[in-house]
Amino acid sequence: MKIHHFLSLFSTYFLVDGVNIEDRAGQFFSSGHTNNWAVLVCTSRFWFNYRHVANTLSVYRSVKRLGIPDSHIVLMLADDMACNHRNPKPATVFSHKNMELNVYGDDVEVDYRGYEVTVENFLRILTGRLPPSTPRSKRLLSDDRSNILIYLTGHGGNGFLKFQDSEEISNVELADAFEQMWQKRRYNELLFIIDTCQGASMYERFYSPNLMALASSQVGEDSLSHQPDLAIGVHLMDRYTFYLLEFLEDIHPASKTNMNDLFKVCPKSQCVSTPGHRTDLFLRDPGSVLITDFFGSVRKVELTMETINLTDPIEQLESAESGELQKEMHTYADQLPVSEIIHQKPKQKDWHPPDGFILGLWTLILLVFFQTYGVKHLKHIF
Amino acid sequence: MAAPLTLLLLVAVTVRAALFRSSLSELISERVEVVSPLTAWKRVIEGLALLDLGVSPYSGDVFHETPLTIYLFHFLVDYAEVTFMVSVAGSSVVVTYLILFQFRKQKFALEADRYPLDCLELIRSPKEMYYIPLKVAMFYLLNPFTILSCVAKSTCGLNNAIIALFILSTIKGNVLLSAIFLSLATYQSIYPLTLCAPALLYLMQRQYIPVNFRRASFWWFIVQYAFMYLGSLFVIICLSFFLLGSWDYLPSVYGFILSVPDLTPNIGLFWYFFAEMFEHFRLFFLCVFQINVFFYTIPLSIKLKEHPVFLIFMQLAVISIFKSYPTVGDISLYMAFLPVWSHLHRFLRNIFLVSCVLLACSALFPVLWHLWIYAGSANSNFYYAITLLFNVAQILLVSDYFYAFLRREHHLTYGLYLKRKDGSEATLVLK
């Protein structure tokens, strides 16, 4: 039996080996990213906004469970619910009623807490412009091969998201921050999820490539909360994130579910609001994007004894419908308008009144003068 | 007359030069009472800069001056302070001389026996009237309003100079020049159009044309004057077209004056009203407010057809109060003429109240502005209340002078000490 076993193994090995190893190397780079980051932000404080902290912590939990380490997660919580005076179950944050799931857990690492969660800090994290004394745990040290998940939750409106009940970030600022990230090559692909009222307005202004966005409600709709817990006394989760968490609980690091399934999370019957998504800036087809490309930190490992020559350009495996989407190669140099800077602006010429005007005006003035004071003065001139 | 006038001019120029050099000039240029969107110097510079950049200066609702002003300031922008001082000095000189000419013309000795005997004290003697031109020049040059307006380099000074030249040419009897200066003044801001009526009345009086609707000479003179006025206006407008090559300036200047889109607070009555107005009624109230300026011409000219100079004064006052963007520069022009009617002082009833209110309001304008805009403890109603009060005081001043003038005329015909039929003293009641 053992020989059969070995023979079958050898045969599969040879069969597998029949395919060129360089071709299979293309599969490694099909998604284009080598590391994953997550920036999870809860922007509201006060005890009655418990659900926003629970939202963020449940996404944190999923992301960590699927493999992204704490060093690659920037968690920003605007208020401390676990140790809030009004929490009847201290050191816990629950996401299901009847206290089924404690998303706070034992190893939560909050990077920005309390009043450190500001619009300025959020934008500085995204763009990387932090003071030199900032510790690594508070930085987004992504590179151009990073897939970043950005999750925002809190109170929002048409075109803005409220931070700490005192300031707001607008959709234009967010779009510009992402463009800065693109120009500084700080992401390969970015998934933006927002769970607020009128959340779709926050991704309306994006204009950088490789952004995919999901929101819990369209412009003009409110995102509603899910269940209150009578023992704790507040609503525990928002509907969209509740169903998102349910969806994510079924994902494991090897699952092949793709983004199209994520878009179906929380339909109108469950969420009351209509979730929206935006994929026009994303270069790959969402059907080929795995959930774990953003929510997990999945490393493809395949053992091989052969040496692979990687100096030739790696052919990416084309998906079934090829030729429809033209994949643009974005090069860095295109983004700096050097040619316009080099050419000097032409020197400004001052405006002069037209000669005809001057002539006409002074002729009239002279005419009136001589009409008033008599033509006899003319003979003094001529 | 020349020596004291020169001294006065020197004093005025010194005061203005001192203020130009001080740090107050920046402060004053920004005060909304002194500059309006039509006359602000900052906007002139902005318009000239836009022109240098190759863009029409009227794009973007910044610049609302006429093209001839562009032409003037294109060459004089570096000498702006001197220009304004010259214009102020020039208008004061002009005003002085026009008063002089007016007085020389008056033949009061001939008229003395027309009046009842006890009215002689009402008629001014040459000795009293000797210093009036100087007083007028002083009122104009040393009026704090004029000084503020000049230091702020508001183009109101230029408008006043043109109006002063118009009045001078009217009084000298030169029909052509009067029509030309009037068209220039109308071209600058539309409201001097109403000064057509007093000019016509004065010129007709001078040429002994009776003001009678049935007379052909009356209509012929009106046709002549209207032809000269409209002709020169047409010529000036076409010339302005040739300056910039476009008709952009018509909506920017005249459309702006008439439709009042800019509701920056000023000392006028338009801004607050139109700020709180519903869009539905805006056109209606715009028409009402603009007609209000032109409306007083016909009744006043009917009443004052023998006294066109007083009519000019009244008309100037009405324009300054009711125009869409008044500034203190407009007020200073008609206030300069107050010494001419100094003989009416004995009949003025409210002069104390008016002067107190005017002084108090002038002092309160910057205070309430500061409270509203900077301190935040007042709101626009406070500023508008002071604006209202200021305008009410001005209207009271003008109507008081009107009453005094009419009363003097009444006394000149019926005697100063009125007696009833049974011989007891009577009092005049204004009905």
mmCIF file of C-alpha atoms in Angstrom, chain A residues 115-272:
data_model
loop_
_atom_site.group_PDB
_atom_site.id
_atom_site.type_symbol
_atom_site.label_atom_id
_atom_site.label_comp_id
_atom_site.label_asym_id
_atom_site.label_seq_id
_atom_site.Cartn_x
_atom_site.Cartn_y
_atom_site.Cartn_z
ATOM 1 C CA TYR A 115 -8.713 62.222 21.859
ATOM 2 C CA GLU A 116 -5.880 61.034 19.640
ATOM 3 C CA VAL A 117 -8.492 60.030 17.074
ATOM 4 C CA THR A 118 -8.667 63.241 15.082
ATOM 5 C CA VAL A 119 -9.028 64.091 11.426
ATOM 6 C CA GLU A 120 -5.454 65.340 11.393
ATOM 7 C CA ASN A 121 -4.049 62.133 12.827
ATOM 8 C CA PHE A 122 -6.117 60.034 10.463
ATOM 9 C CA LEU A 123 -4.892 61.943 7.430
ATOM 10 C CA ARG A 124 -1.333 61.865 8.718
ATOM 11 C CA ILE A 125 -1.503 58.118 9.104
ATOM 12 C CA LEU A 126 -2.774 57.713 5.578
ATOM 13 C CA THR A 127 -0.257 60.035 3.967
ATOM 14 C CA GLY A 128 2.634 59.066 6.195
ATOM 15 C CA ARG A 129 3.388 62.562 7.322
ATOM 16 C CA LEU A 130 3.904 61.832 10.973
ATOM 17 C CA PRO A 131 6.445 63.448 13.253
ATOM 18 C CA PRO A 132 9.667 61.494 13.565
ATOM 19 C CA SER A 133 8.924 60.601 17.160
ATOM 20 C CA THR A 134 5.833 58.561 16.260
ATOM 21 C CA PRO A 135 6.277 54.905 17.232
ATOM 22 C CA ARG A 136 5.968 52.202 14.604
ATOM 23 C CA SER A 137 2.725 50.899 15.995
ATOM 24 C CA LYS A 138 1.102 54.210 15.135
ATOM 25 C CA ARG A 139 2.303 54.341 11.583
ATOM 26 C CA LEU A 140 0.954 52.923 8.363
ATOM 27 C CA LEU A 141 4.172 51.596 6.918
ATOM 28 C CA SER A 142 2.697 50.362 3.683
ATOM 29 C CA ASP A 143 4.510 50.163 0.391
ATOM 30 C CA ASP A 144 3.469 49.837 -3.204
ATOM 31 C CA ARG A 145 2.757 46.130 -2.829
ATOM 32 C CA SER A 146 0.427 46.535 0.134
ATOM 33 C CA ASN A 147 -3.272 45.892 0.064
ATOM 34 C CA ILE A 148 -4.905 48.139 2.608
ATOM 35 C CA LEU A 149 -8.312 47.777 4.211
ATOM 36 C CA ILE A 150 -9.745 50.996 5.572
ATOM 37 C CA TYR A 151 -12.834 50.762 7.726
ATOM 38 C CA LEU A 152 -14.575 53.845 9.057
ATOM 39 C CA THR A 153 -17.597 53.987 11.272
ATOM 40 C CA GLY A 154 -19.342 56.694 13.193
ATOM 41 C CA HIS A 155 -21.837 59.430 12.494
ATOM 42 C CA GLY A 156 -21.806 60.920 9.045
ATOM 43 C CA GLY A 157 -23.786 62.896 6.574
ATOM 44 C CA ASN A 158 -23.791 63.805 2.933
ATOM 45 C CA GLY A 159 -20.147 64.260 2.163
ATOM 46 C CA PHE A 160 -18.668 64.221 5.637
ATOM 47 C CA LEU A 161 -17.848 62.004 8.589
ATOM 48 C CA LYS A 162 -17.909 63.410 12.087
ATOM 49 C CA PHE A 163 -14.923 62.902 14.369
ATOM 50 C CA GLN A 164 -15.334 63.158 18.127
ATOM 51 C CA ASP A 165 -18.477 65.265 17.818
ATOM 52 C CA SER A 166 -16.403 68.339 17.077
ATOM 53 C CA GLU A 167 -14.862 68.175 13.625
ATOM 54 C CA GLU A 168 -15.454 66.451 10.367
ATOM 55 C CA ILE A 169 -13.600 65.035 7.422
ATOM 56 C CA SER A 170 -15.063 65.641 4.005
ATOM 57 C CA ASN A 171 -15.189 63.289 1.058
ATOM 58 C CA VAL A 172 -12.950 65.627 -0.897
ATOM 59 C CA GLU A 173 -10.259 65.481 1.781
ATOM 60 C CA LEU A 174 -10.470 61.734 1.858
ATOM 61 C CA ALA A 175 -10.196 61.465 -1.920
ATOM 62 C CA ASP A 176 -7.192 63.780 -1.895
ATOM 63 C CA ALA A 177 -5.564 61.744 0.878
ATOM 64 C CA PHE A 178 -5.968 58.609 -1.195
ATOM 65 C CA GLU A 179 -4.510 60.380 -4.198
ATOM 66 C CA GLN A 180 -1.518 61.353 -2.082
ATOM 67 C CA MET A 181 -1.188 57.741 -1.085
ATOM 68 C CA TRP A 182 -1.283 56.734 -4.723
ATOM 69 C CA GLN A 183 1.316 59.267 -5.737
ATOM 70 C CA LYS A 184 3.571 58.192 -2.917
ATOM 71 C CA ARG A 185 3.009 54.567 -3.862
ATOM 72 C CA ARG A 186 1.669 53.664 -0.479
ATOM 73 C CA TYR A 187 -0.797 51.080 -1.635
ATOM 74 C CA ASN A 188 -1.276 48.476 -4.313
ATOM 75 C CA GLU A 189 -5.007 48.130 -3.845
ATOM 76 C CA LEU A 190 -7.256 49.697 -1.273
ATOM 77 C CA LEU A 191 -10.617 48.553 0.038
ATOM 78 C CA PHE A 192 -12.618 51.257 1.742
ATOM 79 C CA ILE A 193 -15.600 50.270 3.884
ATOM 80 C CA ILE A 194 -17.723 52.825 5.657
ATOM 81 C CA ASP A 195 -20.651 52.230 7.936
ATOM 82 C CA THR A 196 -22.336 55.564 8.617
ATOM 83 C CA CYS A 197 -25.458 57.372 7.576
ATOM 84 C CA GLN A 198 -25.277 58.411 3.898
ATOM 85 C CA GLY A 199 -22.010 56.566 3.642
ATOM 86 C CA ALA A 200 -22.040 56.356 -0.163
ATOM 87 C CA SER A 201 -21.315 60.068 -0.331
ATOM 88 C CA MET A 202 -17.882 59.470 1.165
ATOM 89 C CA TYR A 203 -16.649 57.471 -1.810
ATOM 90 C CA GLU A 204 -18.248 59.654 -4.462
ATOM 91 C CA ARG A 205 -15.177 61.806 -4.909
ATOM 92 C CA PHE A 206 -12.506 59.158 -5.227
ATOM 93 C CA TYR A 207 -10.372 59.554 -8.307
ATOM 94 C CA SER A 208 -7.282 57.479 -7.689
ATOM 95 C CA PRO A 209 -6.862 54.071 -9.274
ATOM 96 C CA ASN A 210 -7.193 50.749 -7.513
ATOM 97 C CA LEU A 211 -9.787 51.830 -5.008
ATOM 98 C CA MET A 212 -12.810 49.755 -4.182
ATOM 99 C CA ALA A 213 -15.370 51.130 -1.828
ATOM 100 C CA LEU A 214 -18.341 49.801 0.085
ATOM 101 C CA ALA A 215 -20.824 51.753 2.112
ATOM 102 C CA SER A 216 -23.689 50.786 4.294
ATOM 103 C CA SER A 217 -26.199 53.276 2.915
ATOM 104 C CA GLN A 218 -26.813 55.523 -0.039
ATOM 105 C CA VAL A 219 -27.000 59.290 0.014
ATOM 106 C CA GLY A 220 -30.222 60.290 1.700
ATOM 107 C CA GLU A 221 -30.518 57.087 3.710
ATOM 108 C CA ASP A 222 -29.587 56.441 7.315
ATOM 109 C CA SER A 223 -27.727 53.377 8.471
ATOM 110 C CA LEU A 224 -29.604 51.758 11.265
ATOM 111 C CA SER A 225 -28.430 49.942 14.307
ATOM 112 C CA HIS A 226 -29.188 46.327 14.930
ATOM 113 C CA GLN A 227 -30.140 45.196 18.333
ATOM 114 C CA PRO A 228 -30.174 46.780 21.716
ATOM 115 C CA ASP A 229 -29.138 44.700 24.620
ATOM 116 C CA LEU A 230 -31.330 45.316 27.595
ATOM 117 C CA ALA A 231 -28.685 44.439 30.111
ATOM 118 C CA ILE A 232 -26.070 46.774 28.702
ATOM 119 C CA GLY A 233 -28.647 49.302 27.710
ATOM 120 C CA VAL A 234 -27.365 50.434 24.335
ATOM 121 C CA HIS A 235 -27.457 49.219 20.757
ATOM 122 C CA LEU A 236 -24.637 46.805 20.292
ATOM 123 C CA MET A 237 -23.930 46.864 16.575
ATOM 124 C CA ASP A 238 -24.965 48.525 13.374
ATOM 125 C CA ARG A 239 -26.842 46.367 10.944
ATOM 126 C CA TYR A 240 -24.388 46.461 8.112
ATOM 127 C CA THR A 241 -21.403 45.540 10.219
ATOM 128 C CA PHE A 242 -23.431 42.908 12.040
ATOM 129 C CA TYR A 243 -24.161 41.090 8.799
ATOM 130 C CA LEU A 244 -20.653 41.771 7.597
ATOM 131 C CA LEU A 245 -19.324 40.100 10.732
ATOM 132 C CA GLU A 246 -21.637 37.160 10.178
ATOM 133 C CA PHE A 247 -20.337 36.891 6.631
ATOM 134 C CA LEU A 248 -16.732 37.167 7.724
ATOM 135 C CA GLU A 249 -17.108 34.511 10.421
ATOM 136 C CA ASP A 250 -17.523 31.996 7.586
ATOM 137 C CA ILE A 251 -14.309 33.063 5.894
ATOM 138 C CA HIS A 252 -11.159 31.186 6.678
ATOM 139 C CA PRO A 253 -7.703 31.866 5.338
ATOM 140 C CA ALA A 254 -8.042 29.412 2.448
ATOM 141 C CA SER A 255 -11.524 30.402 1.306
ATOM 142 C CA LYS A 256 -12.034 31.486 -2.242
ATOM 143 C CA THR A 257 -15.018 33.773 -1.738
ATOM 144 C CA ASN A 258 -14.673 36.912 -3.773
ATOM 145 C CA MET A 259 -15.828 40.483 -3.625
ATOM 146 C CA ASN A 260 -19.067 39.883 -5.447
ATOM 147 C CA ASP A 261 -20.221 37.931 -2.399
ATOM 148 C CA LEU A 262 -19.194 40.803 -0.184
ATOM 149 C CA PHE A 263 -21.319 43.181 -2.226
ATOM 150 C CA LYS A 264 -24.314 40.991 -1.481
ATOM 151 C CA VAL A 265 -23.897 41.283 2.277
ATOM 152 C CA CYS A 266 -26.841 42.868 4.021
ATOM 153 C CA PRO A 267 -29.450 43.395 1.305
ATOM 154 C CA LYS A 268 -32.194 45.927 1.812
ATOM 155 C CA SER A 269 -34.451 43.417 3.491
ATOM 156 C CA GLN A 270 -32.008 42.968 6.321
ATOM 157 C CA CYS A 271 -30.327 46.344 6.407
ATOM 158 C CA VAL A 272 -33.265 48.647 5.650
#
